[in-house]
PDB file of C-alpha atoms in Angstrom:
ATOM      1  CA  MET A   1      20.108 201.173 -30.989  1.00  0.00           C
ATOM      2  CA  ARG A   2      16.598 201.254 -29.880  1.00  0.00           C
ATOM      3  CA  VAL A   3      15.408 205.178 -28.842  1.00  0.00           C
ATOM      4  CA  SER A   4      12.508 205.443 -26.502  1.00  0.00           C
ATOM      5  CA  ALA A   5       9.497 207.561 -26.657  1.00  0.00           C
ATOM      6  CA  ARG A   6      11.104 209.916 -23.802  1.00  0.00           C
ATOM      7  CA  SER A   7      14.188 210.710 -25.465  1.00  0.00           C
ATOM      8  CA  ARG A   8      12.178 211.269 -28.757  1.00  0.00           C
ATOM      9  CA  LEU A   9       9.841 213.813 -27.027  1.00  0.00           C
ATOM     10  CA  MET A  10      12.871 215.678 -25.064  1.00  0.00           C
ATOM     11  CA  PRO A  11      14.307 217.347 -27.864  1.00  0.00           C
ATOM     12  CA  ALA A  12      10.920 218.856 -28.550  1.00  0.00           C
ATOM     13  CA  VAL A  13      10.100 219.624 -24.780  1.00  0.00           C
ATOM     14  CA  ALA A  14      13.403 221.789 -24.756  1.00  0.00           C
ATOM     15  CA  LEU A  15      12.362 223.664 -28.050  1.00  0.00           C
ATOM     16  CA  ALA A  16       9.016 224.435 -26.566  1.00  0.00           C
ATOM     17  CA  CYS A  17      10.504 225.326 -23.335  1.00  0.00           C
ATOM     18  CA  GLY A  18      12.931 227.670 -24.929  1.00  0.00           C
ATOM     19  CA  LEU A  19      10.265 229.076 -26.828  1.00  0.00           C
ATOM     20  CA  PHE A  20       8.129 229.867 -24.096  1.00  0.00           C
ATOM     21  CA  ALA A  21      10.905 231.296 -22.189  1.00  0.00           C
ATOM     22  CA  SER A  22      11.849 233.599 -24.915  1.00  0.00           C
ATOM     23  CA  SER A  23       8.239 235.121 -25.294  1.00  0.00           C
ATOM     24  CA  ALA A  24       8.017 235.680 -21.697  1.00  0.00           C
ATOM     25  CA  ALA A  25      11.257 237.635 -21.721  1.00  0.00           C
ATOM     26  CA  ALA A  26      11.578 241.561 -21.214  1.00  0.00           C
ATOM     27  CA  SER A  27      12.100 243.717 -24.233  1.00  0.00           C
ATOM     28  CA  GLU A  28      14.203 243.483 -27.273  1.00  0.00           C
ATOM     29  CA  PHE A  29      15.439 245.979 -29.336  1.00  0.00           C
ATOM     30  CA  ARG A  30      16.660 245.005 -32.953  1.00  0.00           C
ATOM     31  CA  ASP A  31      18.648 247.278 -35.179  1.00  0.00           C
ATOM     32  CA  ALA A  32      18.697 245.921 -38.578  1.00  0.00           C
ATOM     33  CA  GLN A  33      20.993 248.803 -39.792  1.00  0.00           C
ATOM     34  CA  PHE A  34      24.206 247.808 -37.529  1.00  0.00           C
ATOM     35  CA  GLY A  35      23.074 244.162 -37.542  1.00  0.00           C
ATOM     36  CA  PHE A  36      22.266 243.628 -33.644  1.00  0.00           C
ATOM     37  CA  SER A  37      19.742 243.220 -30.684  1.00  0.00           C
ATOM     38  CA  LEU A  38      19.621 243.572 -27.375  1.00  0.00           C
ATOM     39  CA  ALA A  39      17.308 242.633 -24.423  1.00  0.00           C
ATOM     40  CA  PRO A  40      17.411 245.310 -21.586  1.00  0.00           C
ATOM     41  CA  PRO A  41      17.147 244.199 -18.259  1.00  0.00           C
ATOM     42  CA  ARG A  42      13.525 244.325 -16.838  1.00  0.00           C
ATOM     43  CA  PHE A  43      13.324 247.236 -14.554  1.00  0.00           C
ATOM     44  CA  GLY A  44      10.270 247.943 -12.089  1.00  0.00           C
ATOM     45  CA  ALA A  45       7.496 250.461 -13.001  1.00  0.00           C
ATOM     46  CA  PRO A  46       8.147 254.173 -12.266  1.00  0.00           C
ATOM     47  CA  ALA A  47       6.013 255.591  -9.371  1.00  0.00           C
ATOM     48  CA  GLU A  48       2.268 256.972 -10.040  1.00  0.00           C
ATOM     49  CA  GLY A  49       3.118 260.519 -11.548  1.00  0.00           C
ATOM     50  CA  THR A  50       6.707 260.169 -12.740  1.00  0.00           C
ATOM     51  CA  SER A  51       8.160 259.132 -15.980  1.00  0.00           C
ATOM     52  CA  LEU A  52      11.040 257.632 -17.511  1.00  0.00           C
ATOM     53  CA  VAL A  53      12.746 257.041 -20.850  1.00  0.00           C
ATOM     54  CA  ARG A  54      12.445 253.768 -22.230  1.00  0.00           C
ATOM     55  CA  LEU A  55      14.222 254.211 -25.456  1.00  0.00           C
ATOM     56  CA  VAL A  56      16.572 256.419 -27.065  1.00  0.00           C
ATOM     57  CA  VAL A  57      17.790 256.084 -30.718  1.00  0.00           C
ATOM     58  CA  THR A  58      20.015 258.987 -32.030  1.00  0.00           C
ATOM     59  CA  GLY A  59      21.646 259.459 -35.410  1.00  0.00           C
ATOM     60  CA  PRO A  60      24.471 261.143 -36.280  1.00  0.00           C
ATOM     61  CA  PRO A  61      25.687 264.550 -35.602  1.00  0.00           C
ATOM     62  CA  ASP A  62      24.323 267.355 -37.899  1.00  0.00           C
ATOM     63  CA  GLY A  63      25.274 270.938 -37.214  1.00  0.00           C
ATOM     64  CA  GLY A  64      26.050 269.990 -33.573  1.00  0.00           C
ATOM     65  CA  PHE A  65      22.905 267.980 -33.028  1.00  0.00           C
ATOM     66  CA  SER A  66      21.941 264.321 -33.038  1.00  0.00           C
ATOM     67  CA  PRO A  67      18.352 263.805 -34.387  1.00  0.00           C
ATOM     68  CA  SER A  68      16.680 261.540 -32.395  1.00  0.00           C
ATOM     69  CA  VAL A  69      13.680 259.319 -31.321  1.00  0.00           C
ATOM     70  CA  ASN A  70      12.618 258.115 -27.794  1.00  0.00           C
ATOM     71  CA  VAL A  71      10.144 256.669 -25.576  1.00  0.00           C
ATOM     72  CA  THR A  72       8.909 257.928 -22.530  1.00  0.00           C
ATOM     73  CA  VAL A  73       6.561 256.055 -20.313  1.00  0.00           C
ATOM     74  CA  GLN A  74       4.589 258.596 -18.398  1.00  0.00           C
ATOM     75  CA  GLU A  75       2.973 257.074 -15.088  1.00  0.00           C
ATOM     76  CA  THR A  76      -0.298 259.134 -15.309  1.00  0.00           C
ATOM     77  CA  ARG A  77      -3.864 258.819 -15.721  1.00  0.00           C
ATOM     78  CA  THR A  78      -5.299 261.222 -18.059  1.00  0.00           C
ATOM     79  CA  THR A  79      -7.239 261.581 -21.125  1.00  0.00           C
ATOM     80  CA  ARG A  80      -6.452 262.572 -24.575  1.00  0.00           C
ATOM     81  CA  GLU A  81      -8.077 266.139 -24.143  1.00  0.00           C
ATOM     82  CA  ALA A  82      -6.306 266.529 -20.919  1.00  0.00           C
ATOM     83  CA  PHE A  83      -3.175 265.808 -22.275  1.00  0.00           C
ATOM     84  CA  VAL A  84      -3.423 268.078 -25.443  1.00  0.00           C
ATOM     85  CA  ARG A  85      -4.500 270.958 -23.019  1.00  0.00           C
ATOM     86  CA  LEU A  86      -1.568 270.155 -20.466  1.00  0.00           C
ATOM     87  CA  SER A  87       0.996 269.965 -23.534  1.00  0.00           C
ATOM     88  CA  GLU A  88      -0.312 273.083 -24.983  1.00  0.00           C
ATOM     89  CA  SER A  89       0.155 275.020 -21.639  1.00  0.00           C
ATOM     90  CA  GLN A  90       3.374 273.868 -21.291  1.00  0.00           C
ATOM     91  CA  PHE A  91       4.286 274.676 -24.868  1.00  0.00           C
ATOM     92  CA  GLN A  92       3.089 278.134 -24.177  1.00  0.00           C
ATOM     93  CA  GLU A  93       5.211 278.382 -20.832  1.00  0.00           C
ATOM     94  CA  ALA A  94       8.365 277.353 -22.693  1.00  0.00           C
ATOM     95  CA  GLY A  95       7.998 279.541 -25.767  1.00  0.00           C
ATOM     96  CA  LEU A  96       7.428 276.526 -28.188  1.00  0.00           C
ATOM     97  CA  LYS A  97       4.937 277.005 -31.311  1.00  0.00           C
ATOM     98  CA  LEU A  98       2.671 274.348 -31.815  1.00  0.00           C
ATOM     99  CA  HIS A  99       2.628 273.880 -35.617  1.00  0.00           C
ATOM    100  CA  SER A 100      -0.386 270.910 -35.644  1.00  0.00           C
ATOM    101  CA  LYS A 101      -1.982 268.530 -33.722  1.00  0.00           C
ATOM    102  CA  GLU A 102      -3.690 265.499 -35.070  1.00  0.00           C
ATOM    103  CA  ASN A 103      -5.920 262.916 -33.228  1.00  0.00           C
ATOM    104  CA  ARG A 104      -5.514 259.470 -33.819  1.00  0.00           C
ATOM    105  CA  THR A 105      -6.064 256.011 -32.797  1.00  0.00           C
ATOM    106  CA  VAL A 106      -2.718 253.431 -32.395  1.00  0.00           C
ATOM    107  CA  SER A 107      -4.118 249.898 -31.643  1.00  0.00           C
ATOM    108  CA  GLY A 108      -7.356 251.135 -30.652  1.00  0.00           C
ATOM    109  CA  ARG A 109      -6.198 253.251 -28.103  1.00  0.00           C
ATOM    110  CA  PRO A 110      -6.597 257.311 -28.507  1.00  0.00           C
ATOM    111  CA  ALA A 111      -3.562 258.932 -29.467  1.00  0.00           C
ATOM    112  CA  VAL A 112      -2.387 262.618 -30.755  1.00  0.00           C
ATOM    113  CA  LEU A 113       0.432 263.640 -33.265  1.00  0.00           C
ATOM    114  CA  LEU A 114       1.656 266.779 -31.935  1.00  0.00           C
ATOM    115  CA  ASP A 115       4.118 268.905 -34.464  1.00  0.00           C
ATOM    116  CA  TYR A 116       6.033 271.933 -32.300  1.00  0.00           C
ATOM    117  CA  GLU A 117       9.092 273.749 -32.483  1.00  0.00           C
ATOM    118  CA  GLY A 118      11.279 276.097 -30.323  1.00  0.00           C
ATOM    119  CA  SER A 119      14.455 276.517 -28.483  1.00  0.00           C
ATOM    120  CA  ILE A 120      15.175 274.572 -25.376  1.00  0.00           C
ATOM    121  CA  SER A 121      18.265 276.053 -23.717  1.00  0.00           C
ATOM    122  CA  GLY A 122      20.086 275.567 -27.197  1.00  0.00           C
ATOM    123  CA  PRO A 123      19.474 275.243 -31.008  1.00  0.00           C
ATOM    124  CA  ARG A 124      16.193 275.926 -32.545  1.00  0.00           C
ATOM    125  CA  LEU A 125      14.381 272.538 -32.823  1.00  0.00           C
ATOM    126  CA  ARG A 126      11.499 270.609 -34.353  1.00  0.00           C
ATOM    127  CA  PHE A 127       9.250 268.030 -32.526  1.00  0.00           C
ATOM    128  CA  LEU A 128       7.168 265.501 -33.889  1.00  0.00           C
ATOM    129  CA  ALA A 129       5.473 263.422 -30.914  1.00  0.00           C
ATOM    130  CA  LEU A 130       3.065 260.662 -30.751  1.00  0.00           C
ATOM    131  CA  ALA A 131       1.323 260.639 -27.430  1.00  0.00           C
ATOM    132  CA  VAL A 132      -0.788 256.949 -26.842  1.00  0.00           C
ATOM    133  CA  ILE A 133      -2.890 257.246 -24.135  1.00  0.00           C
ATOM    134  CA  LEU A 134      -3.559 254.149 -22.093  1.00  0.00           C
ATOM    135  CA  PRO A 135      -5.617 253.527 -18.647  1.00  0.00           C
ATOM    136  CA  ASP A 136      -2.876 254.013 -16.441  1.00  0.00           C
ATOM    137  CA  ARG A 137      -0.107 255.784 -18.338  1.00  0.00           C
ATOM    138  CA  VAL A 138       1.194 257.549 -21.540  1.00  0.00           C
ATOM    139  CA  LEU A 139       3.793 256.239 -23.941  1.00  0.00           C
ATOM    140  CA  LEU A 140       4.978 259.486 -25.742  1.00  0.00           C
ATOM    141  CA  ALA A 141       7.089 258.840 -28.681  1.00  0.00           C
ATOM    142  CA  THR A 142       8.978 261.952 -30.009  1.00  0.00           C
ATOM    143  CA  CYS A 143      11.455 262.544 -32.683  1.00  0.00           C
ATOM    144  CA  THR A 144      13.664 265.520 -32.556  1.00  0.00           C
ATOM    145  CA  GLY A 145      15.975 267.237 -35.276  1.00  0.00           C
ATOM    146  CA  LEU A 146      17.316 270.841 -35.846  1.00  0.00           C
ATOM    147  CA  ALA A 147      14.685 272.985 -37.197  1.00  0.00           C
ATOM    148  CA  SER A 148      16.936 273.473 -39.913  1.00  0.00           C
ATOM    149  CA  THR A 149      17.014 269.931 -40.881  1.00  0.00           C
ATOM    150  CA  TYR A 150      13.570 268.709 -40.068  1.00  0.00           C
ATOM    151  CA  PRO A 151      12.057 268.900 -43.556  1.00  0.00           C
ATOM    152  CA  SER A 152      14.816 266.255 -44.795  1.00  0.00           C
ATOM    153  CA  LEU A 153      13.956 264.297 -41.410  1.00  0.00           C
ATOM    154  CA  GLU A 154      10.176 264.502 -41.528  1.00  0.00           C
ATOM    155  CA  PRO A 155       9.415 261.615 -43.800  1.00  0.00           C
ATOM    156  CA  SER A 156      11.281 259.243 -41.884  1.00  0.00           C
ATOM    157  CA  PHE A 157       9.959 260.706 -38.363  1.00  0.00           C
ATOM    158  CA  ARG A 158       6.405 260.288 -39.669  1.00  0.00           C
ATOM    159  CA  GLN A 159       7.110 256.898 -40.749  1.00  0.00           C
ATOM    160  CA  SER A 160       9.058 255.779 -37.492  1.00  0.00           C
ATOM    161  CA  LEU A 161       5.855 257.165 -35.473  1.00  0.00           C
ATOM    162  CA  ASP A 162       3.606 255.293 -37.715  1.00  0.00           C
ATOM    163  CA  SER A 163       5.172 252.187 -37.238  1.00  0.00           C
ATOM    164  CA  PHE A 164       4.113 252.581 -33.325  1.00  0.00           C
ATOM    165  CA  LYS A 165       2.023 249.876 -32.204  1.00  0.00           C
ATOM    166  CA  LEU A 166       0.939 248.392 -28.758  1.00  0.00           C
ATOM    167  CA  THR A 167       2.052 244.785 -27.755  1.00  0.00           C
ATOM    168  CA  PRO A 168       0.776 242.809 -25.094  1.00  0.00           C
ATOM    169  CA  SER A 169       2.746 243.174 -22.065  1.00  0.00           C
ATOM    170  CA  PRO A 170       3.462 240.331 -19.548  1.00  0.00           C
TER     171      PRO A 170
END
């Protein structure tokens, strides 16, 4: 049986189209711990001056609270310095204690790591947050745990935030 050049080429074209389509897809979350992945729907961007929580991952409850990491997209133009000033003001208003702030760079963009603690209508919590300042938005990854269990969570929280990087968006 003679195979035409066209029929030999079709599997390669189909594979290339599949690869192209998958690279153009929206986000994908992969969970190696529980063995699954998920590609969420591609929603529109939030309006200027608003924010949305893009990702939330929680751990098992401990002492009535589940430790978590979330990524919030804040649609606002700001600088690292202005973001820190606003955060410090908000912490003070909410009665939160700022333990430390550390300027960083993430994927070539200005960022700041904030370590703070306090009660917000509930148990005393400790937060470790990484804000990455982009031209049109802030990406804020925040790890949260009970203040009493934070020392055991801190290494994994820091490892998680250290893994944060920017990827090309379509």
